[in-house]
Short mmCIF file of C-alpha atoms in Angstrom, two decimals:
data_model
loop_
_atom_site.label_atom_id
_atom_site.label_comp_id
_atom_site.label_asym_id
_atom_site.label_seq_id
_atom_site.Cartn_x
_atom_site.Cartn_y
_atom_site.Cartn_z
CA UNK S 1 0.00 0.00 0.00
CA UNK S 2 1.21 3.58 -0.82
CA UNK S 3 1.26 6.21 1.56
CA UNK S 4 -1.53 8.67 1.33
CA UNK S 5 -1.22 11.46 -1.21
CA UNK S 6 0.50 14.85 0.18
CA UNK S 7 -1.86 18.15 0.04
CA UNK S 8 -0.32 19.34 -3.75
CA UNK S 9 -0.19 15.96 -4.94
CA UNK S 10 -4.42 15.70 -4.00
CA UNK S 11 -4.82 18.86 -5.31
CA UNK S 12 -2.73 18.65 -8.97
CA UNK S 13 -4.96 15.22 -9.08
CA UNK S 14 -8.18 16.54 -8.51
CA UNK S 15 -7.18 19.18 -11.10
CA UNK S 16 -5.98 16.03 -13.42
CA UNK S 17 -9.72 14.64 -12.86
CA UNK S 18 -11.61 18.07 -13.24
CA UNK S 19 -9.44 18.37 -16.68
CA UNK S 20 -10.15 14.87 -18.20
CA UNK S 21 -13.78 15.34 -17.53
CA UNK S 22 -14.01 18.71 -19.33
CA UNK S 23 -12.39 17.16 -22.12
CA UNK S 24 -15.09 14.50 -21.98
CA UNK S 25 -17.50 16.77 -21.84
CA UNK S 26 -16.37 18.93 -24.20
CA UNK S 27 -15.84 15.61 -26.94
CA UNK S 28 -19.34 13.50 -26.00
CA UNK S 29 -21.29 15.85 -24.20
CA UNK S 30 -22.96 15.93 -20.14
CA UNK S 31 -24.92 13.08 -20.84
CA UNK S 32 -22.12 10.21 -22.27
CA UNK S 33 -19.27 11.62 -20.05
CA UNK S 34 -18.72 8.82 -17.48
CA UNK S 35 -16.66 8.00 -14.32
CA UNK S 36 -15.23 4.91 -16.24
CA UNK S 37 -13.98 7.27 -19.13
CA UNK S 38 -12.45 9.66 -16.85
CA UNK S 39 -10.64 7.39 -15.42
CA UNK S 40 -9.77 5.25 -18.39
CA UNK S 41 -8.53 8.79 -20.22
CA UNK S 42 -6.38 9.04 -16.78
CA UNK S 43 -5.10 5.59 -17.15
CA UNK S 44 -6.73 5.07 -13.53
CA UNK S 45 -9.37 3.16 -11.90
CA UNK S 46 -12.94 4.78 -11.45
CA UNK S 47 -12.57 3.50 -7.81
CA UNK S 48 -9.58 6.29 -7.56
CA UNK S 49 -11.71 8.84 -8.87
CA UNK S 50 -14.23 8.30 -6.23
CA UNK S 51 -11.66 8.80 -3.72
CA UNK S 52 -11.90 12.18 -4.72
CA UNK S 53 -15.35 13.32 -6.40
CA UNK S 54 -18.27 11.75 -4.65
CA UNK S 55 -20.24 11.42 -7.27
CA UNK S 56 -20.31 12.55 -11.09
CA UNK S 57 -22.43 15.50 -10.19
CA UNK S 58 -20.19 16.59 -7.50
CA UNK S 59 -17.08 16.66 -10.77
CA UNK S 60 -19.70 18.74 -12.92
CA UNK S 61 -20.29 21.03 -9.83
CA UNK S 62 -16.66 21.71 -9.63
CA UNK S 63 -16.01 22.01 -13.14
CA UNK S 64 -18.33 24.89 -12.91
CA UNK S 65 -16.86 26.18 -9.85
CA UNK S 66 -13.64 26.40 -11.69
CA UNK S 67 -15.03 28.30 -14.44
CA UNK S 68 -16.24 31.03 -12.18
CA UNK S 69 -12.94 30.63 -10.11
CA UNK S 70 -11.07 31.27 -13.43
CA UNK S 71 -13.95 34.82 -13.76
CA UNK S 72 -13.15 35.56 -10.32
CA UNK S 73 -9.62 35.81 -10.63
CA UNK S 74 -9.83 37.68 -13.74
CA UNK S 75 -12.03 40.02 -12.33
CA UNK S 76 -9.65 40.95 -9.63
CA UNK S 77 -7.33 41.99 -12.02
CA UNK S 78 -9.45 45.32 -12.45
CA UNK S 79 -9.16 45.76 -8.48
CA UNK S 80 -5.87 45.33 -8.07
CA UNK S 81 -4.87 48.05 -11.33
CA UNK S 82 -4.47 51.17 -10.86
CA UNK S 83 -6.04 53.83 -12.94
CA UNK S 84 -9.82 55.41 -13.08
CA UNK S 85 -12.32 53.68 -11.71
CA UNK S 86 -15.23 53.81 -14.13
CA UNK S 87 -12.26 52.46 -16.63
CA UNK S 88 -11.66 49.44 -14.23
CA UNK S 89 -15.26 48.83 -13.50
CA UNK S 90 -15.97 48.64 -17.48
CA UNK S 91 -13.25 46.83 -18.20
CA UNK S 92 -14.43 44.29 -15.75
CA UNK S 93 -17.98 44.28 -17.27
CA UNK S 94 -16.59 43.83 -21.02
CA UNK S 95 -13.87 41.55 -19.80
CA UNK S 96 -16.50 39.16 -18.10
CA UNK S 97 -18.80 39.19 -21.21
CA UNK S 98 -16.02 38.48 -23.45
CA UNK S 99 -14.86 35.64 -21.69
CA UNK S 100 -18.67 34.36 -21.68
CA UNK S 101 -19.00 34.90 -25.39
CA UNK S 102 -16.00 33.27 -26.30
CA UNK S 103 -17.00 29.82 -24.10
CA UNK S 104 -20.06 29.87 -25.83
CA UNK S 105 -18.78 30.03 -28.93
CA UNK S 106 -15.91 27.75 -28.94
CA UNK S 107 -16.70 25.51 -26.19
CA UNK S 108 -20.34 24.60 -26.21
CA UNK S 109 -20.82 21.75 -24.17
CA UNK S 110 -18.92 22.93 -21.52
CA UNK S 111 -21.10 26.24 -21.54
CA UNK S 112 -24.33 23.76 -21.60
CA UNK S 113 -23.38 22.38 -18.48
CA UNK S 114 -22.05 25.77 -16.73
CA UNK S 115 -25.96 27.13 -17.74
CA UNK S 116 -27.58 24.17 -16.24
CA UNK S 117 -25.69 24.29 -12.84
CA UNK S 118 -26.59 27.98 -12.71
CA UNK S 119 -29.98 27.10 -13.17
CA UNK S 120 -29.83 24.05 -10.81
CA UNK S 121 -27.46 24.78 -8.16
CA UNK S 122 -28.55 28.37 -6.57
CA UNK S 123 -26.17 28.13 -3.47
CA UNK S 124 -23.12 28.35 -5.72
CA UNK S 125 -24.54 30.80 -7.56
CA UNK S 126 -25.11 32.92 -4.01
CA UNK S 127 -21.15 32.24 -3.55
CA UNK S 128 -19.90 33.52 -6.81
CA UNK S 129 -22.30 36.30 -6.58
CA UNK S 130 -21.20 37.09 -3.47
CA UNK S 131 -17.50 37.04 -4.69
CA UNK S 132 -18.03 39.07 -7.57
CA UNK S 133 -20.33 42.02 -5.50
CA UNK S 134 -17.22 41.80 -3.33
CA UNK S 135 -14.80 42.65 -5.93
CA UNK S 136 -17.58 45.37 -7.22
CA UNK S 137 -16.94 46.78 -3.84
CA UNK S 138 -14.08 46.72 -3.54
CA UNK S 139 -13.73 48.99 -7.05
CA UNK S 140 -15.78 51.18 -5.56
CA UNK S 141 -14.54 52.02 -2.42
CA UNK S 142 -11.52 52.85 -4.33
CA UNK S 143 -13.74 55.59 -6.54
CA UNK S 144 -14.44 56.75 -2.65
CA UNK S 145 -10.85 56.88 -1.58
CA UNK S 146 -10.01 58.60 -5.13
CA UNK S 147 -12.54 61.19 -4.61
CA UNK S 148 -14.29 59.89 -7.75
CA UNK S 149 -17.32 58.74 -6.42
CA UNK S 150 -19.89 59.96 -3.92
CA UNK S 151 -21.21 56.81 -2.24
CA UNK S 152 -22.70 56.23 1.22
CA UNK S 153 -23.05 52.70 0.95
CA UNK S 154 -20.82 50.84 -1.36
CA UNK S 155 -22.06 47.40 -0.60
CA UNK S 156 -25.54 48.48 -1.59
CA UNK S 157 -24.02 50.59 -4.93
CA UNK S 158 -22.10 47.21 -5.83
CA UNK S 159 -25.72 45.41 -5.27
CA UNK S 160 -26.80 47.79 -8.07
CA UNK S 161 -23.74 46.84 -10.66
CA UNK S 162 -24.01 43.50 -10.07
CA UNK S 163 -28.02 43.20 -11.03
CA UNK S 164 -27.75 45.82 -13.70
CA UNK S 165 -24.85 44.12 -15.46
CA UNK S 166 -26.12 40.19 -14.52
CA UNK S 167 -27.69 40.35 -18.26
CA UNK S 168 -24.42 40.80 -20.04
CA UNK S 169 -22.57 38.39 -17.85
CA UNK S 170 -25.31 35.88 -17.36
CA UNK S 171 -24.88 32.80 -19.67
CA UNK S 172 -28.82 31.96 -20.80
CA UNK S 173 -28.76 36.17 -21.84
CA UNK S 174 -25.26 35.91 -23.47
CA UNK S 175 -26.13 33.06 -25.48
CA UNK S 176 -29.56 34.82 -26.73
CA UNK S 177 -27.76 38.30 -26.98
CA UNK S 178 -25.14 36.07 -29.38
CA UNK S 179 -27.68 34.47 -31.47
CA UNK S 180 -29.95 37.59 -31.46
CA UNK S 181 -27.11 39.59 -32.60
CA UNK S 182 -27.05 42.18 -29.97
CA UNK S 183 -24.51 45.19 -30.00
CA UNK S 184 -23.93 43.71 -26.11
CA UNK S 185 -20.74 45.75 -25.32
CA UNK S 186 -22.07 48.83 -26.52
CA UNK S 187 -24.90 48.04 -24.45
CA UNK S 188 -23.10 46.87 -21.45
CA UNK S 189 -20.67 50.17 -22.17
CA UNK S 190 -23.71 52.16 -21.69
CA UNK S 191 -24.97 50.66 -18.63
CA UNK S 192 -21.80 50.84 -16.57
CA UNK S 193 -21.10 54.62 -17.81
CA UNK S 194 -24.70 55.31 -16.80
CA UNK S 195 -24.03 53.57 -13.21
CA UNK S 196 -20.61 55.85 -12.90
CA UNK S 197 -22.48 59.09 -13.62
CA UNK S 198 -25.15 58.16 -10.71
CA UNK S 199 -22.23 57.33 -8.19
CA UNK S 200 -20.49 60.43 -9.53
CA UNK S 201 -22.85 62.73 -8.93
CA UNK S 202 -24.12 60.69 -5.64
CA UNK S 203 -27.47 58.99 -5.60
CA UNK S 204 -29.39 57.48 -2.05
CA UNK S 205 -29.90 53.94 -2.19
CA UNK S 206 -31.45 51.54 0.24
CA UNK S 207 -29.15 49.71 2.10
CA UNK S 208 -32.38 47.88 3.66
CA UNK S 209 -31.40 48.48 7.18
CA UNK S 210 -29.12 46.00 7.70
CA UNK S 211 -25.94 46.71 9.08
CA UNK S 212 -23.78 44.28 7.57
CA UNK S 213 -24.65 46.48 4.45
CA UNK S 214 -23.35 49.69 5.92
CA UNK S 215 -19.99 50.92 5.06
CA UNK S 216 -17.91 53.35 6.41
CA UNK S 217 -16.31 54.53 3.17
CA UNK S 218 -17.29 57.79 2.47
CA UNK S 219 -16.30 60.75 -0.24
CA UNK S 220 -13.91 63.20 1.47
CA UNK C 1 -73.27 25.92 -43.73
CA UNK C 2 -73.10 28.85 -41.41
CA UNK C 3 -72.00 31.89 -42.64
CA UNK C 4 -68.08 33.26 -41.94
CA UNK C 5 -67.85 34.53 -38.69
CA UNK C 6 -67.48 38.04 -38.34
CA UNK C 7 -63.92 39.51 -37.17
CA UNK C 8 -65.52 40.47 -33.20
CA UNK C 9 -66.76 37.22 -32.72
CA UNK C 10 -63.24 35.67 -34.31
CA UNK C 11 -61.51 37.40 -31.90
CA UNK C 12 -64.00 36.22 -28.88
CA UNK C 13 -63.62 32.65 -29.78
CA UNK C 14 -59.78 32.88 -30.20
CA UNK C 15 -59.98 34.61 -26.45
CA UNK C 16 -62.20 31.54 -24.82
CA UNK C 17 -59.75 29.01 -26.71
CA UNK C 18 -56.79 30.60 -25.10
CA UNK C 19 -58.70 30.90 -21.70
CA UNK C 20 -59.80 27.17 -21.75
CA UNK C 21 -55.75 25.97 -23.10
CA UNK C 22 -54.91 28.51 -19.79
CA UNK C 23 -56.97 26.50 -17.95
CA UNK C 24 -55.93 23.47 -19.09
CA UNK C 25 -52.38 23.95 -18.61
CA UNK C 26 -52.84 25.27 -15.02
CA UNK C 27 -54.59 22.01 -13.84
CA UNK C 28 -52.42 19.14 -16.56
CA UNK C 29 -49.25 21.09 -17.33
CA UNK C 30 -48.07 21.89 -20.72
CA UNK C 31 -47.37 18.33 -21.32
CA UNK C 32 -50.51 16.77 -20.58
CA UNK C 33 -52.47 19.82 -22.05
CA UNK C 34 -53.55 18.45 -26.00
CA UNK C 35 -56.43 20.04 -28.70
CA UNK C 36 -59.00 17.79 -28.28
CA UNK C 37 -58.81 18.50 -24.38
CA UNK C 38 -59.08 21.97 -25.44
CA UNK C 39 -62.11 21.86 -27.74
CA UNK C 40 -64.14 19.50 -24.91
CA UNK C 41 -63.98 22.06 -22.50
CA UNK C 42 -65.38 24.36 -25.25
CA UNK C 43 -68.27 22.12 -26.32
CA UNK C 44 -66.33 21.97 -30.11
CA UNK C 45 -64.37 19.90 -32.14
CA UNK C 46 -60.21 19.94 -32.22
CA UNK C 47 -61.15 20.75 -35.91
CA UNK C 48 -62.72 24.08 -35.17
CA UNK C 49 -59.97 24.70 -32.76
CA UNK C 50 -57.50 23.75 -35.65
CA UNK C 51 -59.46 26.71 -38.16
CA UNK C 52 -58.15 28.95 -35.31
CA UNK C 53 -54.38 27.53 -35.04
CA UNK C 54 -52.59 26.12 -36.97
CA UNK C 55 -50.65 23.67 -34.08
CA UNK C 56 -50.73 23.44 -30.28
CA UNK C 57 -47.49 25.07 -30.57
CA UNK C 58 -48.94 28.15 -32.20
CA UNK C 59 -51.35 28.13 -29.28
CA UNK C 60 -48.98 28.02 -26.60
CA UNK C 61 -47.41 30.82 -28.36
CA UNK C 62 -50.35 33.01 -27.90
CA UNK C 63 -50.56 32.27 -24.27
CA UNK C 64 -47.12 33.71 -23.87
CA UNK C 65 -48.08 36.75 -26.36
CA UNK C 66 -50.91 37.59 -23.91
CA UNK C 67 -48.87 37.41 -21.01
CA UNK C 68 -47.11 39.71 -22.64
CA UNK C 69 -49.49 42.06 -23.42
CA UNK C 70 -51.23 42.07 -20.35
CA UNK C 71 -47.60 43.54 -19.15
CA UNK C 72 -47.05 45.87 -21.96
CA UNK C 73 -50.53 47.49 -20.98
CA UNK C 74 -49.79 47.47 -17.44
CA UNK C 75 -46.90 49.32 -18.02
CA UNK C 76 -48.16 51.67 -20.32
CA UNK C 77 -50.27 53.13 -17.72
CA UNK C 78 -47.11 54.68 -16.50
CA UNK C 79 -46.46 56.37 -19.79
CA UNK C 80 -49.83 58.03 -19.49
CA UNK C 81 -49.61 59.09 -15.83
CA UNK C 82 -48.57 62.51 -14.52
CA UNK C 83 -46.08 62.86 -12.45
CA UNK C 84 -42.42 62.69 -11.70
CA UNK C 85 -40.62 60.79 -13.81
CA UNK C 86 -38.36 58.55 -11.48
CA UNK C 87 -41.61 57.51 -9.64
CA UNK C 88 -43.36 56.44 -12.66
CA UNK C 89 -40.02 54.02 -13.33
CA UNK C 90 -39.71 52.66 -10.75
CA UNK C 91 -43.14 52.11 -10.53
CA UNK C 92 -43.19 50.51 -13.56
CA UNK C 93 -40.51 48.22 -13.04
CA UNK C 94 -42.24 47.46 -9.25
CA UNK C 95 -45.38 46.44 -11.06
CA UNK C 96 -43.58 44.07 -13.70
CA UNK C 97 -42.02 42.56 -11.13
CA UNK C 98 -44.83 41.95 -8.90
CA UNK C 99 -46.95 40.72 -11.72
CA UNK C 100 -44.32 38.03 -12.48
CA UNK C 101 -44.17 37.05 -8.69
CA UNK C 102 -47.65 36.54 -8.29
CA UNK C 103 -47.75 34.58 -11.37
CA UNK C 104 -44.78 32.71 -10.45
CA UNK C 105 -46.89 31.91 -6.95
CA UNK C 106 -50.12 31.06 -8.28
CA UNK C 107 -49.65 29.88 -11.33
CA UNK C 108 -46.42 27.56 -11.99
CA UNK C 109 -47.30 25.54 -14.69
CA UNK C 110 -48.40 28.39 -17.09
CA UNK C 111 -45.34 30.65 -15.83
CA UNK C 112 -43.36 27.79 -16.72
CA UNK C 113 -44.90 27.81 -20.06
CA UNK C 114 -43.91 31.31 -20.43
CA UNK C 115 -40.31 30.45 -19.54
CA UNK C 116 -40.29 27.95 -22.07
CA UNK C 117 -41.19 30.07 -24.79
CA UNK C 118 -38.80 33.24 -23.17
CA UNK C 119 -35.93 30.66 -23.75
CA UNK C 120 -37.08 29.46 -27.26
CA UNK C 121 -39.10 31.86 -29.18
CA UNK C 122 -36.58 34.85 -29.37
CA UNK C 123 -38.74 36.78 -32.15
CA UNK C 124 -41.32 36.87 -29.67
CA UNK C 125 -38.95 38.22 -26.97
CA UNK C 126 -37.34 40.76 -29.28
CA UNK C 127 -40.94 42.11 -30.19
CA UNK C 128 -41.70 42.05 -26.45
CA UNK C 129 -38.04 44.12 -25.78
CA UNK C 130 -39.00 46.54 -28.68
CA UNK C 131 -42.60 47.47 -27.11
CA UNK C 132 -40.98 47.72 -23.59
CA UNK C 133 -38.39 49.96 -24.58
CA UNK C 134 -40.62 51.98 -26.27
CA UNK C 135 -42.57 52.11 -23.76
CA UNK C 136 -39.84 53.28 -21.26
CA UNK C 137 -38.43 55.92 -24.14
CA UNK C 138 -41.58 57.50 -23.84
CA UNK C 139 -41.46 57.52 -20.16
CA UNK C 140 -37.55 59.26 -20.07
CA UNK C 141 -39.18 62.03 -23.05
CA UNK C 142 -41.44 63.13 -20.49
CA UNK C 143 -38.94 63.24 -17.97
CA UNK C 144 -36.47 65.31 -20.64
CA UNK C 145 -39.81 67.64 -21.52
CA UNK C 146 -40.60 67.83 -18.29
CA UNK C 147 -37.00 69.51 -17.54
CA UNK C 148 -36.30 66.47 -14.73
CA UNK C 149 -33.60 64.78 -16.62
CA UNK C 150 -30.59 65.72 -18.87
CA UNK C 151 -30.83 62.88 -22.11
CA UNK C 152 -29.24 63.24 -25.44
CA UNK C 153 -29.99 59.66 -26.87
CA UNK C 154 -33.53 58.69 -25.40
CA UNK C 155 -33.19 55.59 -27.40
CA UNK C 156 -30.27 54.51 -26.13
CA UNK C 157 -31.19 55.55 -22.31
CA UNK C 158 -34.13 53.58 -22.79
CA UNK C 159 -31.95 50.38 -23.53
CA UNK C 160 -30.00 50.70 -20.76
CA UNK C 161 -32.90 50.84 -18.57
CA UNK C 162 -34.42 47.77 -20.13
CA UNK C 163 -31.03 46.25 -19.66
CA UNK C 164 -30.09 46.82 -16.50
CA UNK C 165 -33.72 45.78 -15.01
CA UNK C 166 -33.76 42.96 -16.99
CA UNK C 167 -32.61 40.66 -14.10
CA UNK C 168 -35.70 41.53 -11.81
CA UNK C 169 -38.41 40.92 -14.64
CA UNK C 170 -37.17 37.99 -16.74
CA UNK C 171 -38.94 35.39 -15.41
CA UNK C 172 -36.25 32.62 -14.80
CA UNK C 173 -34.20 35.39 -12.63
CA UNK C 174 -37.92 36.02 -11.05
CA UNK C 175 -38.22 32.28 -9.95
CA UNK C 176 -34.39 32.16 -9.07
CA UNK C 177 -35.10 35.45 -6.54
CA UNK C 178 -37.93 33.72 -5.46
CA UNK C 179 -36.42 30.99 -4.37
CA UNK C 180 -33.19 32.86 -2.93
CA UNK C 181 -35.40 34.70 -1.07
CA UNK C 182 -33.33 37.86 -2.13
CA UNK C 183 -35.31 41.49 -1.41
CA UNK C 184 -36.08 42.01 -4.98
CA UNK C 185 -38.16 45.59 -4.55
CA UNK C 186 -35.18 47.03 -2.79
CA UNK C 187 -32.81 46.10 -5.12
CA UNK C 188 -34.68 46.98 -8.30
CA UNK C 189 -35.47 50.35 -6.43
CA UNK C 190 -32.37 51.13 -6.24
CA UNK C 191 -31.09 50.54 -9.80
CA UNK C 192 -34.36 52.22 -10.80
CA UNK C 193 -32.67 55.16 -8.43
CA UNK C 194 -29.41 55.02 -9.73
CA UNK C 195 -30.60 54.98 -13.54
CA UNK C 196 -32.58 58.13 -12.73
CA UNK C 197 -29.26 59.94 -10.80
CA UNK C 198 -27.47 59.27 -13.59
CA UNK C 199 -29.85 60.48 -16.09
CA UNK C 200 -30.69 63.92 -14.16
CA UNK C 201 -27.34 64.68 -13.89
CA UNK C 202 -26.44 63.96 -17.48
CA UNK C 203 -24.16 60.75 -19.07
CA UNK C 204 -23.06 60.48 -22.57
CA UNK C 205 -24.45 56.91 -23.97
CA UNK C 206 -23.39 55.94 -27.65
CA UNK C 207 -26.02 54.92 -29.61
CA UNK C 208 -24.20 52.65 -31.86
CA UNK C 209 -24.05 55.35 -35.01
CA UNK C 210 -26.79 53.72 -35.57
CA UNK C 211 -29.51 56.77 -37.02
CA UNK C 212 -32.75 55.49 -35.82
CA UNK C 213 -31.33 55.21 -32.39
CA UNK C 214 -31.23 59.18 -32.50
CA UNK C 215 -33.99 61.15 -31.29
CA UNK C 216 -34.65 65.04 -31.03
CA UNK C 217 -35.71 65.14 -27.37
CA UNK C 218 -33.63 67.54 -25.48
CA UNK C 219 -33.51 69.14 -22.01
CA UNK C 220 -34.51 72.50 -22.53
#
C-alpha cells in the first residue's frame, strides 16, 4: 500500500480529474461523459476517482466552480490596477462578457453544463455572486478613496452593478444576446457609464437596514 | 353551412380558446395539455380549434403573447400618468415585477410555459423588448420635456434601462429570486434610483451610429 497522497499531490490530481472530464465533456457531451472514461482517459481506476469526487455530479459542480474561479480571478485583475475607476469597473464588465461569449462560442458543451448548474445549483450561484459584489466593492470604495465617487453605501451601490450588469454576464442572456445579434458591449458600455455618472454625482440607495450592508467609506 | 364569422366574434372565440388551453395547462401542465382536451372544455371539435391555429405550438405561443401584453398594458399606464418621472419608473418596473411574482406563486405551470417560450421563441422576446423599450423611451421624453432629466440619446437611455432591469423581470431570474429569497423591490429600487441619478445629472451613452437610435428630445 502507498502512503496517502501529500496536500499538492491531491490537489494537482483533482485538477488532473476536473481536466479529463471537461475534455469529456467537451468531446461527448454531459450526458455520455462517465466515471469509467475519466478514469480510463487518466489511465486510472474509477474507484480512484471516487476517492476524490463523490459522485459525477459533484465533478460537474466543480467544473463549474472552476469556471467562475477562473472569472473571479480575472475580475480581480481590475481591483488590483491602478487607474480610473469607471475604466476598471468597465473593463471588468466587457472583460466578463467576453470571456462568456468566447465559451459559448468555442466551447459549447462545456457552456451547456455551466448554464444548467446555474440554473440548478442556486447556493453556488449565491457564492460567486457574493465574490463578484465583493470585488464590485471593492472597485468602488476605491472611486471613494479617489474622490471619484460619492457613495454612502458601497455594498448596496455594488448590489446595483451587479443586477444591472447580470444580463451581459449571465450565460442563458449571453447566449440569446449572441444568437440575437445584440450590439452587447455597446450596451453593457452604456450601462456601466450610466451607473458611474449616478455614483459620480451621488445617488441614495437603500441599504435595507441592515448593518452588515453599511460601510464606512465615504467621499472626502 | 353557417356563414363566416365576423372579425368580433373571431376574436371572442380565439380569447375563450386561449382561456380554456390557460386552464388546461394550469390544472395538466403543458405536457398533458392536448387540442382535443381543449375543444371539450369548449363544447367543439379539435377541428374548429385547428381553423383557429394552426398547431398546439402556435397556441402556446399566444398564451405567452398575452402574457405579454397584459404587461405591456400594465406598463403603459405609467407612460400616461402625470407625475415625476423617477416615480413612474420605478413604478413601472415594481409592477412588472410583482406581476411576475404573483404569477410565479399562483400559477407555476403556465409561468413555466412562459419560460419555455422566453428561452425558445426569441422573435417573440425581441418584439416584447422593442414594445418595452418603447414604452420606457416614452417615459424618459417626459422626464427630458418635463425639464427632470438631462438625455441626449432617449433611445439609447431607454436600452440601458431595459437592460439593467432585466434581471428583476425575466422570469427565470424572477423564480431564481424567489427561491433565494433575495429582497427584490429594494434592489430593483435602487437601480431604478441610480438609472434616474445618472440620467438627471447627465451621461453620454453611444447609440451605436446607428440613425434610428437618435432622437430630437432635449432638455430644454
Amino acid at each position: 500500500m502507498s502512503n496517502p497522497p501529500s496536500a499538492p499531490d491531491e490537489h494537482a490530481f483533482r485538477a488532473r480529474i476536473l481536466e479529463a472530464a471537461r475534455t469529456q465533456v467537451r468531446r461527448f457531451g454531459e450526458a455520455k461523459t462517465n466515471v469509467v472514461d475519466i478514469a480510463r482517459a487518466l489511465g486510472t481506476s474509477h474507484t480512484t476517482i471516487y476517492r476524490h469526487f463523490r459522485t459525477k455530479a459533484d465533478i460537474f459542480d466543480a467544473l463549474a466552480v472552476a469556471a467562475m474561479q477562473d472569472e473571479q480571478e480575472m475580475a480581480s485583475r481590475f481591483v488590483e490596477t491602478d487607474g480610473p475607476v469607471t475604466e476598471r469597473l468597465e473593463g471588468m464588465v466587457l472583460a466578463l462578457h467576453a470571456r462568456k461569449r468566447e465559451r459559448f462560442a468555442t466551447d459549447p458543451e462545456v457552456y451547456g453544463l455551466y448554464r444548467r448548474i446555474m440554473d440548478e445549483r442556486p447556493e453556488i450561484i449565491a457564492a460567486y455572486a457574493a465574490a463578484m459584489t465583493g470585488l464590485i466593492a471593492r472597485i468602488l470604495a476605491d472611486g471613494v478613496r479617489r474622490g471619484e465617487m460619492r457613495i454612502d453605501n458601497v455594498e448596496a451601490a455594488a448590489g446595483v452593478v451587479r443586477d444591472a450588469v447580470t444580463v451581459f454576464v449571465h450565460p442563458a442572456h449571453v447566449a440569446a444576446a449572441v444568437a440575437a445579434g445584440l450590439p452587447s458591449e455597446r450596451l453593457a458600455r452604456n450601462v456601466v457609464r450610466a451607473l458611474c455618472a449616478a455614483f459620480q454625482a451621488g445617488v441614495e440607495l437603500d441599504g435595507g437596514g441592515d448593518e452588515t450592508l453599511k460601510t464606512t467609506a465615504r467621499s472626502p
